[in-house]
Short mmCIF file of N, CA, C and O in Angstrom, two decimals:
data_model
loop_
_atom_site.label_atom_id
_atom_site.label_comp_id
_atom_site.label_asym_id
_atom_site.label_seq_id
_atom_site.Cartn_x
_atom_site.Cartn_y
_atom_site.Cartn_z
N UNK Q 1 51.43 11.69 12.47
CA UNK Q 1 51.51 10.30 13.37
C UNK Q 1 49.36 10.33 13.37
O UNK Q 1 48.61 11.47 14.23
N UNK Q 2 49.17 8.91 14.11
CA UNK Q 2 47.98 8.90 14.70
C UNK Q 2 47.11 9.16 15.65
O UNK Q 2 48.27 8.48 16.02
N UNK Q 3 46.42 9.97 16.30
CA UNK Q 3 46.33 10.18 16.90
C UNK Q 3 45.45 8.96 18.71
O UNK Q 3 44.63 7.70 17.75
N UNK Q 4 45.99 9.05 19.43
CA UNK Q 4 45.88 8.29 20.45
C UNK Q 4 44.07 8.09 20.96
O UNK Q 4 44.25 9.61 21.54
N UNK Q 5 43.94 7.02 21.84
CA UNK Q 5 42.39 7.51 21.96
C UNK Q 5 42.77 7.37 23.87
O UNK Q 5 43.21 6.86 24.07
N UNK Q 6 41.95 8.47 23.76
CA UNK Q 6 41.69 8.80 24.75
C UNK Q 6 40.09 9.11 25.62
O UNK Q 6 39.54 9.42 25.30
N UNK Q 7 40.52 7.70 26.76
CA UNK Q 7 38.42 8.65 27.08
C UNK Q 7 37.80 10.12 27.23
O UNK Q 7 36.92 9.93 27.39
N UNK Q 8 39.11 10.48 28.33
CA UNK Q 8 38.59 12.12 28.39
C UNK Q 8 37.77 12.98 27.48
O UNK Q 8 37.65 13.08 27.24
N UNK Q 9 38.72 12.68 25.97
CA UNK Q 9 38.83 13.24 24.94
C UNK Q 9 37.55 12.64 24.26
O UNK Q 9 36.53 13.28 24.11
N UNK Q 10 37.24 11.47 24.38
CA UNK Q 10 35.97 10.84 23.88
C UNK Q 10 34.48 11.50 24.79
O UNK Q 10 33.70 12.03 23.93
N UNK Q 11 34.86 11.59 26.21
CA UNK Q 11 33.50 12.05 27.52
C UNK Q 11 33.25 13.53 26.41
O UNK Q 11 32.60 14.18 26.14
N UNK Q 12 34.80 14.44 26.14
CA UNK Q 12 34.58 15.77 26.53
C UNK Q 12 33.66 16.14 24.95
O UNK Q 12 33.09 16.95 24.60
N UNK Q 13 34.01 15.20 24.11
CA UNK Q 13 33.64 15.02 22.50
C UNK Q 13 32.22 14.69 22.74
O UNK Q 13 31.49 15.39 22.11
N UNK Q 14 31.79 14.38 23.71
CA UNK Q 14 30.06 13.35 23.99
C UNK Q 14 29.79 14.54 24.35
O UNK Q 14 28.13 14.27 24.55
N UNK Q 15 30.15 15.07 25.65
CA UNK Q 15 30.05 16.36 26.03
C UNK Q 15 29.31 17.63 25.01
O UNK Q 15 28.57 18.13 25.42
N UNK Q 16 30.13 18.26 23.92
CA UNK Q 16 29.81 18.97 22.77
C UNK Q 16 29.10 18.96 22.15
O UNK Q 16 28.14 18.39 22.10
N UNK Q 17 28.70 21.02 22.07
CA UNK Q 17 27.70 20.42 21.87
C UNK Q 17 27.44 20.64 20.20
O UNK Q 17 26.93 20.35 19.83
N UNK Q 18 28.44 20.51 19.37
CA UNK Q 18 28.89 20.13 17.98
C UNK Q 18 27.99 18.07 18.23
O UNK Q 18 27.68 17.95 17.32
N UNK Q 19 28.75 17.76 18.89
CA UNK Q 19 27.42 15.89 19.28
C UNK Q 19 25.91 15.82 19.64
O UNK Q 19 25.21 15.62 18.79
N UNK Q 20 26.03 17.57 20.30
CA UNK Q 20 24.53 17.33 20.51
C UNK Q 20 24.00 17.91 19.46
O UNK Q 20 22.23 17.05 19.07
N UNK Q 21 24.05 18.52 18.52
CA UNK Q 21 23.25 19.30 17.16
C UNK Q 21 23.29 18.43 16.35
O UNK Q 21 22.23 17.93 15.25
N UNK Q 22 24.81 17.34 16.14
CA UNK Q 22 24.70 16.08 15.82
C UNK Q 22 23.67 15.12 15.81
O UNK Q 22 23.01 14.89 14.99
N UNK Q 23 23.21 15.46 16.72
CA UNK Q 23 22.22 13.86 17.44
C UNK Q 23 21.24 14.55 17.48
O UNK Q 23 20.18 13.66 16.76
N UNK Q 24 21.26 15.61 17.60
CA UNK Q 24 19.03 16.00 17.74
C UNK Q 24 18.47 16.61 16.32
O UNK Q 24 18.20 17.05 16.25
N UNK Q 25 20.06 16.44 15.20
CA UNK Q 25 19.14 16.86 13.86
C UNK Q 25 18.37 16.00 12.93
O UNK Q 25 19.07 14.65 13.54
N UNK Q 26 17.77 16.33 11.78
CA UNK Q 26 16.58 15.31 11.44
C UNK Q 26 17.38 15.48 10.10
O UNK Q 26 16.65 14.91 9.27
N UNK Q 27 18.35 16.02 9.52
CA UNK Q 27 18.00 17.16 8.06
C UNK Q 27 20.61 16.82 8.26
O UNK Q 27 20.29 16.95 7.43
N UNK Q 28 20.52 16.45 9.16
CA UNK Q 28 21.84 15.97 8.89
C UNK Q 28 22.75 14.74 7.27
O UNK Q 28 22.09 14.47 7.25
N UNK Q 29 24.22 15.01 7.30
CA UNK Q 29 24.44 14.03 6.25
C UNK Q 29 23.70 12.69 6.28
O UNK Q 29 24.17 12.27 5.21
N UNK Q 30 23.96 12.17 7.45
CA UNK Q 30 24.16 10.43 7.35
C UNK Q 30 23.12 10.63 7.85
O UNK Q 30 22.15 8.64 7.99
N UNK Q 31 21.42 10.95 7.83
CA UNK Q 31 19.42 10.49 7.96
C UNK Q 31 19.81 10.98 7.09
O UNK Q 31 19.12 11.52 6.57
N UNK Q 32 19.16 9.76 6.00
CA UNK Q 32 18.25 9.75 4.73
C UNK Q 32 17.30 10.13 5.25
O UNK Q 32 16.38 9.81 6.01
N UNK Q 33 17.09 9.78 3.81
CA UNK Q 33 15.18 10.41 4.08
C UNK Q 33 14.80 8.92 4.57
O UNK Q 33 13.38 8.92 5.34
N UNK Q 34 14.95 7.89 4.00
CA UNK Q 34 14.14 6.66 4.19
C UNK Q 34 14.64 6.51 6.40
O UNK Q 34 13.49 5.81 6.81
N UNK Q 35 14.99 6.76 6.09
CA UNK Q 35 15.64 6.72 7.94
C UNK Q 35 14.44 7.18 8.46
O UNK Q 35 14.46 6.98 9.84
N UNK Q 36 14.71 9.15 8.04
CA UNK Q 36 13.12 10.18 8.49
C UNK Q 36 12.04 8.80 9.10
O UNK Q 36 11.11 9.13 9.44
N UNK Q 37 11.84 8.38 8.08
CA UNK Q 37 10.59 8.60 7.48
C UNK Q 37 10.25 6.93 8.70
O UNK Q 37 8.84 6.64 8.83
N UNK Q 38 11.36 5.52 8.79
CA UNK Q 38 11.33 5.14 9.71
C UNK Q 38 11.48 5.13 10.52
O UNK Q 38 10.34 5.01 11.09
N UNK Q 39 11.41 6.60 11.41
CA UNK Q 39 11.20 7.48 12.28
C UNK Q 39 10.31 6.77 12.77
O UNK Q 39 9.26 7.14 13.83
N UNK Q 40 9.79 8.34 12.08
CA UNK Q 40 8.27 8.39 11.95
C UNK Q 40 7.23 7.99 11.60
O UNK Q 40 6.15 7.21 12.52
N UNK Q 41 7.22 6.38 11.18
CA UNK Q 41 6.38 5.39 11.08
C UNK Q 41 6.59 4.54 12.34
O UNK Q 41 5.52 3.99 13.38
N UNK Q 42 8.44 4.60 13.47
CA UNK Q 42 8.31 3.57 14.89
C UNK Q 42 6.78 4.36 15.28
O UNK Q 42 6.42 4.05 16.27
N UNK Q 43 7.55 5.97 15.56
CA UNK Q 43 6.02 6.49 16.17
C UNK Q 43 4.87 6.59 16.23
O UNK Q 43 4.66 6.71 17.34
N UNK Q 44 4.65 6.30 15.30
CA UNK Q 44 3.28 6.16 15.15
C UNK Q 44 2.38 4.65 15.91
O UNK Q 44 1.95 5.00 16.14
N UNK Q 45 2.84 3.60 15.29
CA UNK Q 45 3.30 2.14 15.85
C UNK Q 45 3.31 2.62 17.38
O UNK Q 45 2.45 1.85 17.59
N UNK Q 46 4.86 2.59 18.26
CA UNK Q 46 4.45 3.55 19.82
C UNK Q 46 3.70 3.32 20.04
O UNK Q 46 2.34 3.31 21.23
N UNK Q 47 3.11 4.64 19.67
CA UNK Q 47 2.58 5.88 19.77
C UNK Q 47 -0.23 5.27 19.79
O UNK Q 47 -0.32 4.72 20.81
N UNK Q 48 -0.23 4.13 18.75
CA UNK Q 48 -1.62 3.45 19.10
C UNK Q 48 -1.20 2.35 20.17
O UNK Q 48 -1.66 2.28 19.82
N UNK Q 49 -0.27 1.91 19.75
CA UNK Q 49 -0.22 0.68 21.14
C UNK Q 49 -0.06 0.79 22.18
O UNK Q 49 -1.68 -0.16 23.00
N UNK Q 50 -0.72 2.19 23.05
CA UNK Q 50 -1.27 2.33 23.55
C UNK Q 50 -3.39 1.32 23.58
O UNK Q 50 -3.48 1.69 24.25
N UNK Q 51 -3.75 3.21 22.36
CA UNK Q 51 -5.03 2.92 22.82
C UNK Q 51 -5.32 1.63 22.57
O UNK Q 51 -6.55 1.08 23.13
N UNK Q 52 -4.58 0.31 22.00
CA UNK Q 52 -5.37 -0.30 21.07
C UNK Q 52 -5.29 -1.66 22.36
O UNK Q 52 -6.16 -2.32 21.97
N UNK Q 53 -4.40 -1.55 23.39
CA UNK Q 53 -3.82 -2.49 24.74
C UNK Q 53 -4.79 -2.53 25.56
O UNK Q 53 -5.90 -2.65 26.23
N UNK Q 54 -5.31 -0.30 25.49
CA UNK Q 54 -6.28 0.01 26.52
C UNK Q 54 -7.77 -0.58 25.97
O UNK Q 54 -8.67 -1.07 26.64
N UNK Q 55 -7.94 -0.65 24.21
CA UNK Q 55 -8.97 -1.95 23.77
C UNK Q 55 -9.23 -2.82 24.34
O UNK Q 55 -10.48 -3.33 24.39
N UNK Q 56 -8.37 -3.40 23.57
CA UNK Q 56 -8.19 -4.79 23.79
C UNK Q 56 -8.61 -4.86 25.39
O UNK Q 56 -9.11 -6.73 25.38
N UNK Q 57 -7.95 -4.28 26.43
CA UNK Q 57 -7.89 -4.48 28.10
C UNK Q 57 -9.30 -4.37 28.24
O UNK Q 57 -9.57 -5.40 29.82
N UNK Q 58 -10.19 -4.17 27.81
CA UNK Q 58 -11.93 -4.05 28.17
C UNK Q 58 -12.48 -4.69 28.34
O UNK Q 58 -13.79 -5.20 29.27
N UNK Q 59 -11.87 -6.09 27.32
CA UNK Q 59 -12.29 -7.66 27.74
C UNK Q 59 -12.06 -8.62 28.98
O UNK Q 59 -12.26 -9.23 29.27
N UNK Q 60 -10.72 -8.17 29.56
CA UNK Q 60 -10.55 -8.63 30.56
C UNK Q 60 -10.75 -8.08 31.69
O UNK Q 60 -11.60 -6.78 31.69
N UNK Q 61 -11.19 -9.00 32.94
CA UNK Q 61 -12.16 -9.02 34.46
C UNK Q 61 -11.13 -7.34 34.89
O UNK Q 61 -9.96 -6.95 34.63
N UNK Q 62 -12.37 -6.87 35.16
CA UNK Q 62 -11.43 -4.69 35.14
C UNK Q 62 -10.50 -5.03 36.80
O UNK Q 62 -10.50 -4.53 37.35
N UNK Q 63 -9.97 -6.68 38.35
CA UNK Q 63 -9.79 -6.74 39.23
C UNK Q 63 -7.88 -6.39 38.51
O UNK Q 63 -7.69 -6.38 39.80
N UNK Q 64 -7.33 -7.24 37.17
CA UNK Q 64 -6.39 -6.28 36.83
C UNK Q 64 -5.79 -5.19 36.84
O UNK Q 64 -4.65 -4.89 36.55
N UNK Q 65 -6.93 -4.66 36.60
CA UNK Q 65 -6.42 -2.81 36.04
C UNK Q 65 -6.02 -2.00 37.73
O UNK Q 65 -6.10 -2.25 38.03
N UNK Q 66 -5.00 -1.56 36.98
CA UNK Q 66 -3.73 -1.43 38.33
C UNK Q 66 -4.20 1.00 38.29
O UNK Q 66 -4.04 1.39 36.87
N UNK Q 67 -5.01 0.62 39.30
CA UNK Q 67 -5.34 2.50 38.80
C UNK Q 67 -4.56 2.92 39.02
O UNK Q 67 -4.53 4.47 38.59
N UNK Q 68 -3.76 3.22 39.78
CA UNK Q 68 -2.56 4.38 39.51
C UNK Q 68 -1.74 4.11 37.62
O UNK Q 68 -1.42 5.94 37.68
N UNK Q 69 -1.40 3.59 37.89
CA UNK Q 69 -1.63 3.19 36.41
C UNK Q 69 -2.10 3.71 35.24
O UNK Q 69 -2.07 4.95 34.44
N UNK Q 70 -3.69 4.22 35.52
CA UNK Q 70 -4.67 4.13 34.31
C UNK Q 70 -3.94 5.85 35.02
O UNK Q 70 -5.12 6.50 33.24
N UNK Q 71 -4.76 6.01 36.24
CA UNK Q 71 -5.07 7.44 36.10
C UNK Q 71 -3.33 8.61 34.85
O UNK Q 71 -3.29 10.26 34.82
N UNK Q 72 -1.82 8.29 35.39
CA UNK Q 72 -0.90 8.78 35.35
C UNK Q 72 -1.47 8.38 33.06
O UNK Q 72 -0.69 9.34 32.71
N UNK Q 73 -2.02 7.15 32.89
CA UNK Q 73 -1.79 7.28 31.39
C UNK Q 73 -2.88 8.33 31.05
O UNK Q 73 -3.13 9.12 29.93
N UNK Q 74 -3.70 8.29 31.65
CA UNK Q 74 -4.86 9.51 31.60
C UNK Q 74 -4.12 11.23 31.25
O UNK Q 74 -5.07 12.01 30.38
N UNK Q 75 -3.36 11.21 32.15
CA UNK Q 75 -2.67 12.98 32.01
C UNK Q 75 -1.80 13.21 31.24
O UNK Q 75 -1.69 13.71 30.89
N UNK Q 76 -1.03 11.13 31.16
CA UNK Q 76 -0.34 11.27 29.77
C UNK Q 76 -0.55 12.29 28.46
O UNK Q 76 -0.33 12.21 27.74
N UNK Q 77 -1.62 11.46 28.25
CA UNK Q 77 -2.90 11.53 26.70
C UNK Q 77 -2.83 12.59 26.94
O UNK Q 77 -3.48 13.75 26.55
N UNK Q 78 -3.51 13.39 28.42
CA UNK Q 78 -3.65 15.05 28.09
C UNK Q 78 -3.00 16.09 28.03
O UNK Q 78 -3.60 17.16 27.05
N UNK Q 79 -1.55 15.12 28.41
CA UNK Q 79 -0.95 16.47 28.26
C UNK Q 79 -0.19 16.35 26.40
O UNK Q 79 -0.78 17.70 25.68
N UNK Q 80 -0.52 14.99 26.15
CA UNK Q 80 0.49 14.46 24.78
C UNK Q 80 -1.14 15.69 23.62
O UNK Q 80 -0.49 15.64 22.58
N UNK Q 81 -2.51 15.16 23.70
CA UNK Q 81 -3.51 16.06 23.35
C UNK Q 81 -2.94 17.69 23.30
O UNK Q 81 -3.49 18.56 22.45
N UNK Q 82 -2.16 17.92 24.60
CA UNK Q 82 -2.16 19.74 24.28
C UNK Q 82 -0.67 20.04 23.46
O UNK Q 82 -1.28 21.12 22.96
N UNK Q 83 0.21 19.13 24.23
CA UNK Q 83 1.02 19.77 23.18
C UNK Q 83 0.99 19.27 21.65
O UNK Q 83 0.90 20.49 20.74
N UNK Q 84 0.47 18.35 21.75
CA UNK Q 84 -0.32 17.71 19.35
C UNK Q 84 -1.34 19.53 18.86
O UNK Q 84 -0.88 19.50 18.03
N UNK Q 85 -1.95 20.06 19.80
CA UNK Q 85 -2.95 20.65 19.13
C UNK Q 85 -1.97 22.13 19.26
O UNK Q 85 -2.00 23.41 18.70
N UNK Q 86 -1.06 22.36 20.52
CA UNK Q 86 -0.63 24.28 20.24
C UNK Q 86 0.42 24.04 18.89
O UNK Q 86 1.52 25.35 19.85
N UNK Q 87 1.89 23.05 18.94
CA UNK Q 87 2.79 23.27 17.97
C UNK Q 87 1.95 23.68 15.88
O UNK Q 87 0.40 23.42 16.48
N UNK Q 88 2.31 24.15 16.01
CA UNK Q 88 3.13 24.56 14.49
C UNK Q 88 4.01 23.66 14.05
O UNK Q 88 4.90 23.91 13.70
N UNK Q 89 2.90 23.20 12.44
CA UNK Q 89 1.79 22.92 12.43
C UNK Q 89 0.85 21.58 12.90
O UNK Q 89 2.07 20.99 14.16
N UNK Q 90 0.02 22.09 13.41
CA UNK Q 90 -0.97 21.15 13.89
C UNK Q 90 -0.83 19.90 13.77
O UNK Q 90 -0.70 18.74 12.83
N UNK Q 91 0.06 19.08 15.10
CA UNK Q 91 0.26 17.45 14.25
C UNK Q 91 -1.30 16.51 15.50
O UNK Q 91 -1.72 16.32 15.96
N UNK Q 92 -2.33 16.80 14.02
CA UNK Q 92 -3.71 15.65 14.51
C UNK Q 92 -3.64 14.72 14.27
O UNK Q 92 -4.71 13.99 15.27
N UNK Q 93 -2.21 13.65 13.22
CA UNK Q 93 -2.48 12.61 14.33
C UNK Q 93 -2.19 11.55 15.52
O UNK Q 93 -2.48 11.08 16.24
N UNK Q 94 -0.98 12.61 16.00
CA UNK Q 94 -0.39 12.38 17.09
C UNK Q 94 -1.56 13.01 18.10
O UNK Q 94 -1.85 12.12 19.15
N UNK Q 95 -2.56 14.43 17.77
CA UNK Q 95 -3.76 14.22 19.36
C UNK Q 95 -4.91 13.60 19.09
O UNK Q 95 -5.49 12.87 19.85
N UNK Q 96 -4.86 12.66 17.47
CA UNK Q 96 -6.00 11.45 17.58
C UNK Q 96 -5.62 10.65 18.35
O UNK Q 96 -6.46 9.65 18.98
N UNK Q 97 -4.19 10.42 17.88
CA UNK Q 97 -3.66 8.56 18.78
C UNK Q 97 -3.96 8.75 20.58
O UNK Q 97 -4.44 8.03 21.22
N UNK Q 98 -3.62 10.08 20.90
CA UNK Q 98 -3.97 10.67 22.06
C UNK Q 98 -4.41 11.16 22.77
O UNK Q 98 -6.38 10.57 23.89
N UNK Q 99 -6.26 11.49 22.41
CA UNK Q 99 -7.84 11.34 22.55
C UNK Q 99 -8.00 10.02 22.47
O UNK Q 99 -8.92 9.16 22.88
N UNK Q 100 -7.66 9.01 21.12
CA UNK Q 100 -8.58 7.39 21.48
C UNK Q 100 -8.14 7.02 22.72
O UNK Q 100 -8.17 6.60 23.74
N UNK Q 101 -6.23 7.17 23.12
CA UNK Q 101 -6.31 6.73 24.21
C UNK Q 101 -7.01 7.46 25.91
O UNK Q 101 -6.90 6.90 26.01
N UNK Q 102 -7.29 8.53 25.11
CA UNK Q 102 -8.09 9.34 26.59
C UNK Q 102 -9.25 8.84 26.87
O UNK Q 102 -9.29 8.20 27.93
N UNK Q 103 -9.76 8.55 25.85
CA UNK Q 103 -10.89 7.54 25.84
C UNK Q 103 -11.32 6.41 26.39
O UNK Q 103 -11.66 5.94 27.04
N UNK Q 104 -9.97 5.89 25.86
CA UNK Q 104 -9.72 4.19 26.24
C UNK Q 104 -9.82 3.90 27.43
O UNK Q 104 -9.97 2.94 28.55
N UNK Q 105 -8.67 4.99 27.60
CA UNK Q 105 -8.46 4.73 30.22
C UNK Q 105 -9.19 5.52 30.64
O UNK Q 105 -8.95 4.86 31.44
N UNK Q 106 -10.36 6.63 29.94
CA UNK Q 106 -11.13 6.91 31.52
C UNK Q 106 -11.88 5.22 31.73
O UNK Q 106 -12.57 5.35 32.71
N UNK Q 107 -12.39 4.65 30.23
CA UNK Q 107 -12.84 4.22 30.49
C UNK Q 107 -12.80 2.93 31.35
O UNK Q 107 -13.90 2.44 32.22
N UNK Q 108 -11.29 2.62 31.17
CA UNK Q 108 -11.05 1.80 31.79
C UNK Q 108 -11.57 2.26 34.16
O UNK Q 108 -10.80 2.07 34.61
N UNK Q 109 -10.54 3.82 34.03
CA UNK Q 109 -10.82 3.94 35.60
C UNK Q 109 -12.00 3.83 35.91
O UNK Q 109 -12.09 3.87 36.79
N UNK Q 110 -13.24 4.36 34.32
CA UNK Q 110 -14.50 4.24 35.26
C UNK Q 110 -14.86 2.34 35.60
O UNK Q 110 -15.10 2.19 36.53
N UNK Q 111 -13.91 1.70 34.90
CA UNK Q 111 -14.14 -0.27 34.63
C UNK Q 111 -13.98 0.16 36.43
O UNK Q 111 -14.01 -0.96 37.48
N UNK Q 112 -12.57 0.53 36.59
CA UNK Q 112 -11.82 0.28 37.19
C UNK Q 112 -12.64 0.85 39.05
O UNK Q 112 -12.59 0.09 40.04
N UNK Q 113 -13.76 2.35 38.80
CA UNK Q 113 -14.06 2.79 40.13
C UNK Q 113 -14.87 1.64 40.72
O UNK Q 113 -15.47 1.33 41.36
N UNK Q 114 -15.57 1.37 39.19
CA UNK Q 114 -16.87 0.65 39.33
C UNK Q 114 -16.56 -0.97 40.27
O UNK Q 114 -17.41 -1.23 41.10
N UNK Q 115 -14.98 -1.39 40.57
CA UNK Q 115 -15.47 -2.45 40.78
C UNK Q 115 -14.24 -2.70 41.79
O UNK Q 115 -15.24 -3.03 42.62
N UNK Q 116 -13.22 -1.85 41.75
CA UNK Q 116 -13.49 -1.29 43.85
C UNK Q 116 -13.66 -0.85 44.64
O UNK Q 116 -14.09 -1.23 46.13
N UNK Q 117 -14.67 0.31 44.19
CA UNK Q 117 -15.59 1.20 44.92
C UNK Q 117 -17.01 1.29 44.92
O UNK Q 117 -17.58 2.05 45.46
N UNK Q 118 -17.52 1.00 44.11
CA UNK Q 118 -19.04 0.63 43.45
C UNK Q 118 -19.30 -0.75 43.94
O UNK Q 118 -21.12 -0.86 43.50
N UNK Q 119 -19.23 -1.14 44.13
CA UNK Q 119 -18.96 -2.65 44.42
C UNK Q 119 -19.34 -4.35 43.68
O UNK Q 119 -20.33 -4.78 43.62
N UNK Q 120 -18.83 -3.40 42.53
CA UNK Q 120 -18.44 -4.06 40.98
C UNK Q 120 -18.19 -5.59 41.57
O UNK Q 120 -18.69 -6.69 41.41
N UNK Q 121 -16.95 -5.69 42.58
CA UNK Q 121 -16.75 -6.72 43.58
C UNK Q 121 -17.32 -7.85 44.33
O UNK Q 121 -17.63 -9.17 43.78
N UNK Q 122 -18.75 -7.15 44.51
CA UNK Q 122 -18.83 -8.22 45.71
C UNK Q 122 -20.17 -8.10 44.13
O UNK Q 122 -21.20 -9.34 44.47
N UNK Q 123 -20.96 -7.75 42.75
CA UNK Q 123 -21.77 -8.14 42.44
C UNK Q 123 -21.60 -9.02 42.07
O UNK Q 123 -22.43 -10.56 42.11
N UNK Q 124 -20.45 -9.42 41.21
CA UNK Q 124 -19.73 -10.41 40.47
C UNK Q 124 -19.54 -11.60 41.26
O UNK Q 124 -19.68 -12.80 41.01
N UNK Q 125 -19.10 -11.26 42.70
CA UNK Q 125 -18.98 -12.18 43.86
C UNK Q 125 -19.81 -12.86 43.78
O UNK Q 125 -20.53 -14.34 43.83
N UNK Q 126 -21.44 -12.81 44.02
CA UNK Q 126 -22.68 -12.77 44.17
C UNK Q 126 -23.52 -13.65 43.30
O UNK Q 126 -24.27 -14.46 43.00
N UNK Q 127 -22.49 -13.48 41.75
CA UNK Q 127 -23.58 -14.07 40.35
C UNK Q 127 -23.07 -16.03 40.81
O UNK Q 127 -21.53 -15.84 41.52
N UNK Q 128 -24.27 -16.02 40.83
CA UNK Q 128 -23.72 -18.43 40.18
C UNK Q 128 -22.61 -18.86 39.62
O UNK Q 128 -22.62 -17.71 38.55
N UNK Q 129 -21.44 -19.54 39.40
CA UNK Q 129 -20.63 -19.80 39.05
C UNK Q 129 -21.07 -20.15 36.97
O UNK Q 129 -21.97 -20.74 37.37
N UNK Q 130 -20.13 -19.67 36.64
CA UNK Q 130 -20.90 -20.69 35.05
C UNK Q 130 -20.69 -22.26 34.85
O UNK Q 130 -19.71 -22.09 35.56
N UNK Q 131 -21.87 -22.99 34.53
CA UNK Q 131 -21.31 -24.77 34.36
C UNK Q 131 -20.25 -24.30 33.62
O UNK Q 131 -20.91 -23.42 32.46
N UNK Q 132 -19.30 -25.37 34.16
CA UNK Q 132 -18.35 -26.09 32.87
C UNK Q 132 -18.90 -26.92 32.34
O UNK Q 132 -19.68 -28.20 32.96
N UNK Q 133 -18.53 -27.14 31.08
CA UNK Q 133 -18.49 -28.20 30.39
C UNK Q 133 -17.59 -29.20 29.68
O UNK Q 133 -16.48 -29.05 29.55
#
């Protein structure tokens, strides 16, 4: 006889140790080599998106920089650089990604501080407007 579906049984299964170990497994029967490679590739693309975006933002006006977000990204990259260095074997790709992001975010923070606290806004306002053609 077929078992009936019960929400309590499903919830209990989702809380079980077996289900958690299945989710956390990278060598489970259902996870193929190609799936693991795709997951790693996705992580690389997502991680490198941060320094690439920060590098692209250096061409934009500093008035659009969020000091709070830049500070958080500086702390985030510093934390993950330490993590990438401490794990064994060392994850040098992750370390390089976050070192690049740390550098870009520190440049952005310098631009933010210059614009808001060192007179960059006033200097930009004092410059004559570029003639439109």
